[in-house]
Coordinates of C-alpha atoms in Angstrom, one line a residue:
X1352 CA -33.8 -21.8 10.2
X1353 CA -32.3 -20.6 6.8
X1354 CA -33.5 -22.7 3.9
X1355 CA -29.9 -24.0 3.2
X1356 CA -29.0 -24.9 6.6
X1357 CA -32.1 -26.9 6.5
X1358 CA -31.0 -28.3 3.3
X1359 CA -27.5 -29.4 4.6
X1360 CA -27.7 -30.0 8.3
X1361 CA -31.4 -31.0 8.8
X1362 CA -32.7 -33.7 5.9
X1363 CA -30.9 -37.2 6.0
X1364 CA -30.2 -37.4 2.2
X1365 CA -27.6 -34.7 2.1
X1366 CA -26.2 -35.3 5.6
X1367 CA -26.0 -38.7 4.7
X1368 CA -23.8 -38.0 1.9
X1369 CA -21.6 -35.5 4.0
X1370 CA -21.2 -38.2 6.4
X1371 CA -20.2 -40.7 3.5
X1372 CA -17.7 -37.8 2.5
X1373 CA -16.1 -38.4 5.9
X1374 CA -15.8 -42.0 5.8
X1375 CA -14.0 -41.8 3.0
X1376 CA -11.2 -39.4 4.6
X1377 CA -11.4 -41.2 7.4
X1378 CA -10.2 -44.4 5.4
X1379 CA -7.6 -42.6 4.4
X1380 CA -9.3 -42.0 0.7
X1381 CA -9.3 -39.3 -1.4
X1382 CA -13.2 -38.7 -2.7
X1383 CA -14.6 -36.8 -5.8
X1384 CA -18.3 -35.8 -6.0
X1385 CA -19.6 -35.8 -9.3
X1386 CA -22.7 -33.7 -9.8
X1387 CA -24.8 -33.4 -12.6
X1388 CA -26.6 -29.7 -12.8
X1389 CA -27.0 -28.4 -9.2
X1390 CA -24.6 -28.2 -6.0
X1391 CA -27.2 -25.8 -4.1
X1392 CA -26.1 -23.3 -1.7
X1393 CA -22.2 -24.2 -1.5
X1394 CA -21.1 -21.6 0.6
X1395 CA -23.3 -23.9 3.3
X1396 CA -22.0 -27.0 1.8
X1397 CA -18.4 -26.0 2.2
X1398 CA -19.5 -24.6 6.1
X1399 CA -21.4 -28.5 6.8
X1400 CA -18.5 -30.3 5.5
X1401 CA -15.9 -28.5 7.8
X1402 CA -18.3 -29.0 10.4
X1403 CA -18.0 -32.9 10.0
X1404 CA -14.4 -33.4 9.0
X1405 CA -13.0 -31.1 12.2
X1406 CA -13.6 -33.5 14.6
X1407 CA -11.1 -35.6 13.0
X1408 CA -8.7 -32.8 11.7
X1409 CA -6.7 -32.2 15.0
X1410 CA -3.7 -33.0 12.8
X1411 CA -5.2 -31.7 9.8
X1412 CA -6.0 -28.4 8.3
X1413 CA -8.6 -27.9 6.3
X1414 CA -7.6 -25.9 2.4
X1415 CA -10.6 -24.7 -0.2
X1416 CA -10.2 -23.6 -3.7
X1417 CA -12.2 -23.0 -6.5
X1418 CA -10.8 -23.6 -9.9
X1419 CA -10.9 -24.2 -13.4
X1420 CA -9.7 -27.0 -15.6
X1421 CA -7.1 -24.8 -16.9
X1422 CA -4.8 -24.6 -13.7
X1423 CA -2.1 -27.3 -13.6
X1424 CA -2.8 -29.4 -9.8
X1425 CA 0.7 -30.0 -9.4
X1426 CA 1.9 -25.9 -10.2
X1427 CA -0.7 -25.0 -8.4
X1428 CA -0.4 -26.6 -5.1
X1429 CA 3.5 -26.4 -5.5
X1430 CA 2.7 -22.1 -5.2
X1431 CA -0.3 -22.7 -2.4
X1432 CA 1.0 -25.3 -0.3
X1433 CA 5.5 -24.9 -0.6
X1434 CA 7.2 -21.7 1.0
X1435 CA 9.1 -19.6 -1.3
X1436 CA 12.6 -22.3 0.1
X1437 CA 10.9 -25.6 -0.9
X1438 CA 9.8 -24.2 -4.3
X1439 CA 13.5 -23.3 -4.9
X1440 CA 14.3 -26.6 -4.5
X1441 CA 12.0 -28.3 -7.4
X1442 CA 13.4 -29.2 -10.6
X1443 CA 11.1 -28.8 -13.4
X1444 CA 11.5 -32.1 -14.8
X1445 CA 10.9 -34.1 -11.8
X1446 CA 7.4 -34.7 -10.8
X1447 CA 5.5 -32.5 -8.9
X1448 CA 3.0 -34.6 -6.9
X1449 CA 6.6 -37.1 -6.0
X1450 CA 8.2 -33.7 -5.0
X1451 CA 5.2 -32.7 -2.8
X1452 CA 5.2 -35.8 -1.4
X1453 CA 8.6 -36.5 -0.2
X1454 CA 8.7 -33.1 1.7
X1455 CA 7.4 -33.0 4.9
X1456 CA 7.2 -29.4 5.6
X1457 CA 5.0 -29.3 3.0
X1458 CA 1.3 -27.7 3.7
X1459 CA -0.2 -30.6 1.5
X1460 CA 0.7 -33.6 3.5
X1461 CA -1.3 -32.3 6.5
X1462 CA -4.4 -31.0 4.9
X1463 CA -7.5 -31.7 3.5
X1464 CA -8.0 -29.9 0.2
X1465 CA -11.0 -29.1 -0.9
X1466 CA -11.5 -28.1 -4.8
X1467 CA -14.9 -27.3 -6.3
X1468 CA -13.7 -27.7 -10.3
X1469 CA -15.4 -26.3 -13.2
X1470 CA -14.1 -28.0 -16.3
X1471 CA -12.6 -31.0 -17.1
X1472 CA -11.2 -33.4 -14.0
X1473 CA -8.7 -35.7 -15.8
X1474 CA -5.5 -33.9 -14.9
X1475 CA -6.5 -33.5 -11.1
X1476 CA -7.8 -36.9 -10.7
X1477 CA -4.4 -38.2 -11.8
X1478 CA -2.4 -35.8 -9.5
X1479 CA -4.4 -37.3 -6.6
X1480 CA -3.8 -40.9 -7.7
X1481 CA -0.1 -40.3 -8.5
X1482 CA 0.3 -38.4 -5.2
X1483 CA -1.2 -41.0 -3.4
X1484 CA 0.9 -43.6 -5.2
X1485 CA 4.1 -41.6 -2.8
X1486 CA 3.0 -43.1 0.3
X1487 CA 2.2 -46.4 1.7
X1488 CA -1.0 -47.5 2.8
X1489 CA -0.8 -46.1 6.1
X1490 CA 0.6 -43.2 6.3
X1491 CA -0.8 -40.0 6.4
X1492 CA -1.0 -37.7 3.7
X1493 CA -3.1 -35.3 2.5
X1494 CA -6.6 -35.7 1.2
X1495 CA -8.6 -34.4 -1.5
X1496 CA -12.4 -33.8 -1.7
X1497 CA -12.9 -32.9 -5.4
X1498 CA -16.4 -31.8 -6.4
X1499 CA -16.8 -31.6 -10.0
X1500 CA -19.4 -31.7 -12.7
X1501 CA -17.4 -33.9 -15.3
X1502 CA -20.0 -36.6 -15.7
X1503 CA -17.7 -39.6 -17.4
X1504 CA -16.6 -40.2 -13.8
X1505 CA -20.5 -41.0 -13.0
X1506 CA -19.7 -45.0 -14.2
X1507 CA -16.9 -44.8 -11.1
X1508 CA -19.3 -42.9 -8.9
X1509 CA -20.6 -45.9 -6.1
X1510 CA -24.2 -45.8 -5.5
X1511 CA -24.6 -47.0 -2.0
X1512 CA -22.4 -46.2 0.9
X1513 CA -22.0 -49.9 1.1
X1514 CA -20.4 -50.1 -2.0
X1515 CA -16.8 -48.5 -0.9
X1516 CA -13.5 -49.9 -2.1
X1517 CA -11.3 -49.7 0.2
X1518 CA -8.2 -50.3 -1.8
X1519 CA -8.4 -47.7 -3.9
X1520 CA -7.1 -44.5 -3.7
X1521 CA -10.3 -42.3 -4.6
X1522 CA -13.5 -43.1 -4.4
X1523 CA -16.3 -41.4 -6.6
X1524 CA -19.5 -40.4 -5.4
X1525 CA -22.5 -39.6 -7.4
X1526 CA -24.4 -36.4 -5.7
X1527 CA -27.8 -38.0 -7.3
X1528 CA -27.2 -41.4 -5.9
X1529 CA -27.9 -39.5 -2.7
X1530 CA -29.9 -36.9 -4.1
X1531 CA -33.6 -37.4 -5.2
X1532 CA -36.6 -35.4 -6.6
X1533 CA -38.2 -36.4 -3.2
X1534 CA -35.3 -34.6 -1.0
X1535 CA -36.4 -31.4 -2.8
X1536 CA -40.0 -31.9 -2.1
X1537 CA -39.5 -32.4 1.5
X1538 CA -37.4 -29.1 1.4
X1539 CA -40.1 -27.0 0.4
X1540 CA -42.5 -29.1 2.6
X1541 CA -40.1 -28.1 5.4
X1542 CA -39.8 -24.5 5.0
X1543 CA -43.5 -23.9 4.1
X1544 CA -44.4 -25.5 7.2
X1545 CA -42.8 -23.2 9.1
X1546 CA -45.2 -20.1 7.2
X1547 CA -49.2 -21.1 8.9
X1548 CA -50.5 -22.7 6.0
X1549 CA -52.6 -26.1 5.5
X1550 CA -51.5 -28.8 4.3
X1551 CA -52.9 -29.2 0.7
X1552 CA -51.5 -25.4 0.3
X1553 CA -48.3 -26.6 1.4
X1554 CA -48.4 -29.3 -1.6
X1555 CA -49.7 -26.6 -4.3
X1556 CA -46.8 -24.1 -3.4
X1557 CA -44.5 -27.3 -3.5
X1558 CA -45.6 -28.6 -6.6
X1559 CA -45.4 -25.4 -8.4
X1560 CA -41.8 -24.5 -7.0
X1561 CA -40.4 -27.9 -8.2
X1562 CA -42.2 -27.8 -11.6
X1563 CA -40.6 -24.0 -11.9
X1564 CA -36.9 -24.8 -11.0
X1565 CA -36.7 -28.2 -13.0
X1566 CA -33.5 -30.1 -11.9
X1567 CA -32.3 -27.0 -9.6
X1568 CA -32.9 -27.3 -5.6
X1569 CA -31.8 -24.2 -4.6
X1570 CA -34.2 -22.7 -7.1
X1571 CA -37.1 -24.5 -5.5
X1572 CA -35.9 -24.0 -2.0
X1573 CA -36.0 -19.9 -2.8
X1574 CA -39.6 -19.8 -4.8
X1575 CA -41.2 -22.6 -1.5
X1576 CA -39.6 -19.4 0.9
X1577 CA -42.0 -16.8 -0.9
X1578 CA -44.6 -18.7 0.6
X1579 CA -48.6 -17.9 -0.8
X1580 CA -47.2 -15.1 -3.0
X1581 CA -45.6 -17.7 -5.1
X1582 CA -49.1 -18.8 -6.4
X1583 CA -51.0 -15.6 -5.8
X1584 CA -48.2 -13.5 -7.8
X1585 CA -46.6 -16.8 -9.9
X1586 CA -44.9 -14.8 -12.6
X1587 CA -43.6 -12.0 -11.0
X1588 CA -42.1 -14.2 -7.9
X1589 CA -40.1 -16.6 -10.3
X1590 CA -38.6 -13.2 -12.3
X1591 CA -38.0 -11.8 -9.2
X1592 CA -36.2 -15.1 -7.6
X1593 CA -34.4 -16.2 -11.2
X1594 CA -32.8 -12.4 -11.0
X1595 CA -31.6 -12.7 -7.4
X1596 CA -29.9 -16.3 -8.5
X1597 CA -28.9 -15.0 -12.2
X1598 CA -30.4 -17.7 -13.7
X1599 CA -31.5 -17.6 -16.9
X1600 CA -34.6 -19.3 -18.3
X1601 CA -36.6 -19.0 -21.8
X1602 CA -40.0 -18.9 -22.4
X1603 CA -41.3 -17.9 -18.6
X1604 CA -44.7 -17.5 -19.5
X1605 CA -45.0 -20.9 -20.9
X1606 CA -43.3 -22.0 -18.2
X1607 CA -45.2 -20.8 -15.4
X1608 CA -48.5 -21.8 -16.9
X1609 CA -47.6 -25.5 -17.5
X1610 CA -46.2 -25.0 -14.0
X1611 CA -49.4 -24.1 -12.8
X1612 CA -51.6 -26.2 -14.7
X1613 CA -48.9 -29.7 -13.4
X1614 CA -49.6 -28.8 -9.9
X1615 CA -53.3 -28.5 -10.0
X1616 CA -53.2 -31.5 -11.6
X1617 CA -51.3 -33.1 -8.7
X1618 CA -53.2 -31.7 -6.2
X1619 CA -56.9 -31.0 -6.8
X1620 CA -57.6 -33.9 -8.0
X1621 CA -57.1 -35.8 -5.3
X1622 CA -59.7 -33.0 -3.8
X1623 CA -61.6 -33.9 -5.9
X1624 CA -62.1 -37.3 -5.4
X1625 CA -62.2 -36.8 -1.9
X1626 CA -65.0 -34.5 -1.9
X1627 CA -66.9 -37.1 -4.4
X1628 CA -66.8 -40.2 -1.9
X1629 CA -67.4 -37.3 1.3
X1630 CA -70.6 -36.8 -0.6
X1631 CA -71.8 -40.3 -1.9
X1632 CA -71.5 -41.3 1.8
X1633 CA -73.2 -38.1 3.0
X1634 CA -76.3 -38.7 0.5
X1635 CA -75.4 -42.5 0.2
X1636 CA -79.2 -43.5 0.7
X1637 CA -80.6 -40.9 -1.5
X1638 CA -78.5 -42.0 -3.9
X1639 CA -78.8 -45.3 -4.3
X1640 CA -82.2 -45.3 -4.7
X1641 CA -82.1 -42.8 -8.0
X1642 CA -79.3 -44.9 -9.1
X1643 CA -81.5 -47.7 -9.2
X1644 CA -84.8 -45.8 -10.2
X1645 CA -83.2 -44.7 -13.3
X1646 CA -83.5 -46.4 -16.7
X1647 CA -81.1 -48.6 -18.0
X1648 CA -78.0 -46.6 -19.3
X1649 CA -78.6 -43.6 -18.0
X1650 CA -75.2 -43.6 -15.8
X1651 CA -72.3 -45.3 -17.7
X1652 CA -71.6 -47.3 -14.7
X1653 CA -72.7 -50.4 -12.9
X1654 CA -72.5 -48.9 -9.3
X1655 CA -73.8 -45.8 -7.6
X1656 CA -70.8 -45.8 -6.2
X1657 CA -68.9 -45.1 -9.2
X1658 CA -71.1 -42.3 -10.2
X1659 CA -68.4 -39.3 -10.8
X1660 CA -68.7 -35.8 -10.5
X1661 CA -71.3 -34.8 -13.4
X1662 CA -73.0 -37.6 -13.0
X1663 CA -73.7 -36.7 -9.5
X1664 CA -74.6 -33.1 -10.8
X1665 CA -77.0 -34.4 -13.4
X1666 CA -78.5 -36.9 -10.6
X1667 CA -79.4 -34.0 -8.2
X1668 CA -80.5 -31.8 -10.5
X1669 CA -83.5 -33.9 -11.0
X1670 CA -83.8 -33.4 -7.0
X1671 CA -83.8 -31.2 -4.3
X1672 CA -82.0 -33.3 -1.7
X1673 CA -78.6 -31.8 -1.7
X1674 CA -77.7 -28.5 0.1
X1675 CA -77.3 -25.5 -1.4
X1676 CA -73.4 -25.2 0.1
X1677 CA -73.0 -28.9 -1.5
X1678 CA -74.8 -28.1 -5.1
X1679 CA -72.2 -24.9 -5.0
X1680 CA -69.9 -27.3 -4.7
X1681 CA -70.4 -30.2 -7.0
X1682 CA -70.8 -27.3 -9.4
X1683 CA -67.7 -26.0 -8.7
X1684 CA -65.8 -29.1 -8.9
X1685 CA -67.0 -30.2 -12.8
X1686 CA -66.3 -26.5 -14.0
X1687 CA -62.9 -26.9 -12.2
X1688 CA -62.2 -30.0 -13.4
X1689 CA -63.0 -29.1 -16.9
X1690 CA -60.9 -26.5 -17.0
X1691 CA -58.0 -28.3 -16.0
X1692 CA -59.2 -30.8 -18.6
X1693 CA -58.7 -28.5 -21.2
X1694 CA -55.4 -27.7 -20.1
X1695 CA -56.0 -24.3 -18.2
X1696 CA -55.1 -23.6 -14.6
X1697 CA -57.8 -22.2 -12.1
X1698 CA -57.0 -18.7 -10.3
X1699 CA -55.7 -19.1 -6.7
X1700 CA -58.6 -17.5 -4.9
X1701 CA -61.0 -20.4 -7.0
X1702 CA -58.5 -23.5 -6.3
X1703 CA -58.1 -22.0 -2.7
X1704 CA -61.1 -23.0 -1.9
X1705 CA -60.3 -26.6 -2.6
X1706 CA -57.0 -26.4 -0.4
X1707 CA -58.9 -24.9 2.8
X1708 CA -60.9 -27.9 3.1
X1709 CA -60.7 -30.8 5.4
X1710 CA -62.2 -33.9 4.1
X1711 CA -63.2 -36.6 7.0
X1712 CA -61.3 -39.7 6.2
X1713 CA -63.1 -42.7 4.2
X1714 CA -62.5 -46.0 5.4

């Protein structure tokens, strides 16, 4: 499956607020969508949303345009929606959304029109309310489904879908009320599933997309589709992926390291600790018994089984109890972890040998 159909027609978040979009029309109710940075993939958007409005569009056609703040609404769907007779007929100084309204033949008053904005909403917000104002409560008219990045309608946007008023004439919708950093994590959780990895390398390649792209989904969604290259080849896959979505972004190196260095972080130490209580409980006896044979402050701790990672390594050093695949190990993990300490990243083929390992489960 495409990464943006997954997006829009597999996770619940952004069908959920498709399906809220509906509702809306279906209550006779104009809706805006205010967004703040990202509206990924809207080609796929626009194809989801037709998808769920159809079934209840037998009377209905369905109308998309993408404008700017600068078109008048009421000139511009006077020109789209009248035949060249009906726009003969308007006077200049009457008003356009009354004139629109009190014709029938009119394209407008069977459609839902769908207008993704860039700029400035006030003048098309106030078409669609004095449009609305034309008709009583129940009768059909046509629709609007605004999406727009003007954030001084966020206040109006409701944040549940339990939250509708049904008297008014629009309702507002906030895209991140829906939206949450977690929806784009299960995204790329999603897609890299789908590519024969494990598990812990599925939550590296996730970490690092999301830290890369910031506040932008689709971003993540196309550097989680590059799979293992993403952290073998880092830099080069996010140049590569910012120039097929013309984004720009300053500073990549820096970027990419603390990218790096933030999903480590995230991820291997959990490994880490992991692999510490997978070997107190291997060597638990052994242990102990140092623990206790040692003099008073030589671990700063009161339990053996708080004894971290190079205090283990001091504690078999003085032994020869542990394996030779273990001591590689425990060795291993303190130089790792002290190089993440110091705010460097490990290489890939190091940390991968971290993420290829399956730790039995503690109870």
């Amino acid at each position: 499956m495409r990464i943006d159909d997954i997006w829009w027609n597999q996770l619940s978040n952004p069908i959920l607020l498709l399906d809220d979009v509906t509702d809306c029309l279906l209550d006779n109710q104009s809706v805006v969508v205010v967004y703040h940075n990202d509206l990924p993939w809207r080609e796929t958007l626009m194809e989801a949303l037709d998808r769920k409005i159809e079934p209840y569009s037998s009377n209905m056609s369905i109308k998309h345009h993408t404008l700017t703040d600068t078109q008048d609404p009421g000139a511009f769907l006077l020109k789209k929606c009248c035949s060249q007779e009906i726009q003969q007929k308007y006077w200049p100084t009457d008003s356009k959304a009354l004139f629109l309204a009190e014709h029938e033949a009119v394209v407008l008053n069977n459609s839902y029109v769908v207008i993704d904005l860039a700029g400035n909403s006030d003048k098309w917000i106030s078409f669609i309310k004095e449009y609305t104002a034309c008709f009583k409560a129940e009768d059909r008219h046509g629709l609007f489904i605004l999406f727009t990045q003007d954030k001084k309608y966020l206040e109006s946007s409701r944040k549940t879908s339990d939250e509708t008023d049904n008297t008014s004439p629009v309702q507002f919708l906030d895209y991140t009320s829906y939206i949450h950093d977690y929806d784009t994590y299960l995204l790329c959780m999603t897609i890299l599933s789908q590519k024969g990895l494990s598990m812990q390398q599925q939550q590296y390649l996730s970490e690092i997309a999301i830290a890369l792209a910031g506040e932008s989904t689709q971003l993540a969604g196309e550097l989680a589709d590059r799979g293992e290259a993403l952290a073998e080849h880092t830099l080069p896959v996010f140049q590569e992926t910012l120039q097929t979505l013309k984004l720009p972004v300053e500073r990549i190196d820096q970027r990419v390291q603390y990218a790096l260095w933030q999903a480590q972080l995230k991820v291997f130490f959990p490994l880490l600790e992991q692999f510490r209580r997978q070997l107190f409980e291997t060597y638990r006896t052994d242990i102990t018994e140092r623990f206790h044979a040692a003099p008073s402050g030589t671990y700063d701790c009161e339990r053996p089984e708080e004894l971290e990672i190079g205090q283990l390594l001091f504690l078999f050093k003085q032994t020869r109890i542990l394996s030779m695949r273990d001591y590689e190990l425990l060795q291993s993990a303190k130089e790792a972890r002290n190089c993440l300490a110091h705010l460097n990243h490990l290489s890939y083929p190091k940390l991968k040998v971290w993420l290829s390992m399956n730790f039995r489960q503690q109870n």
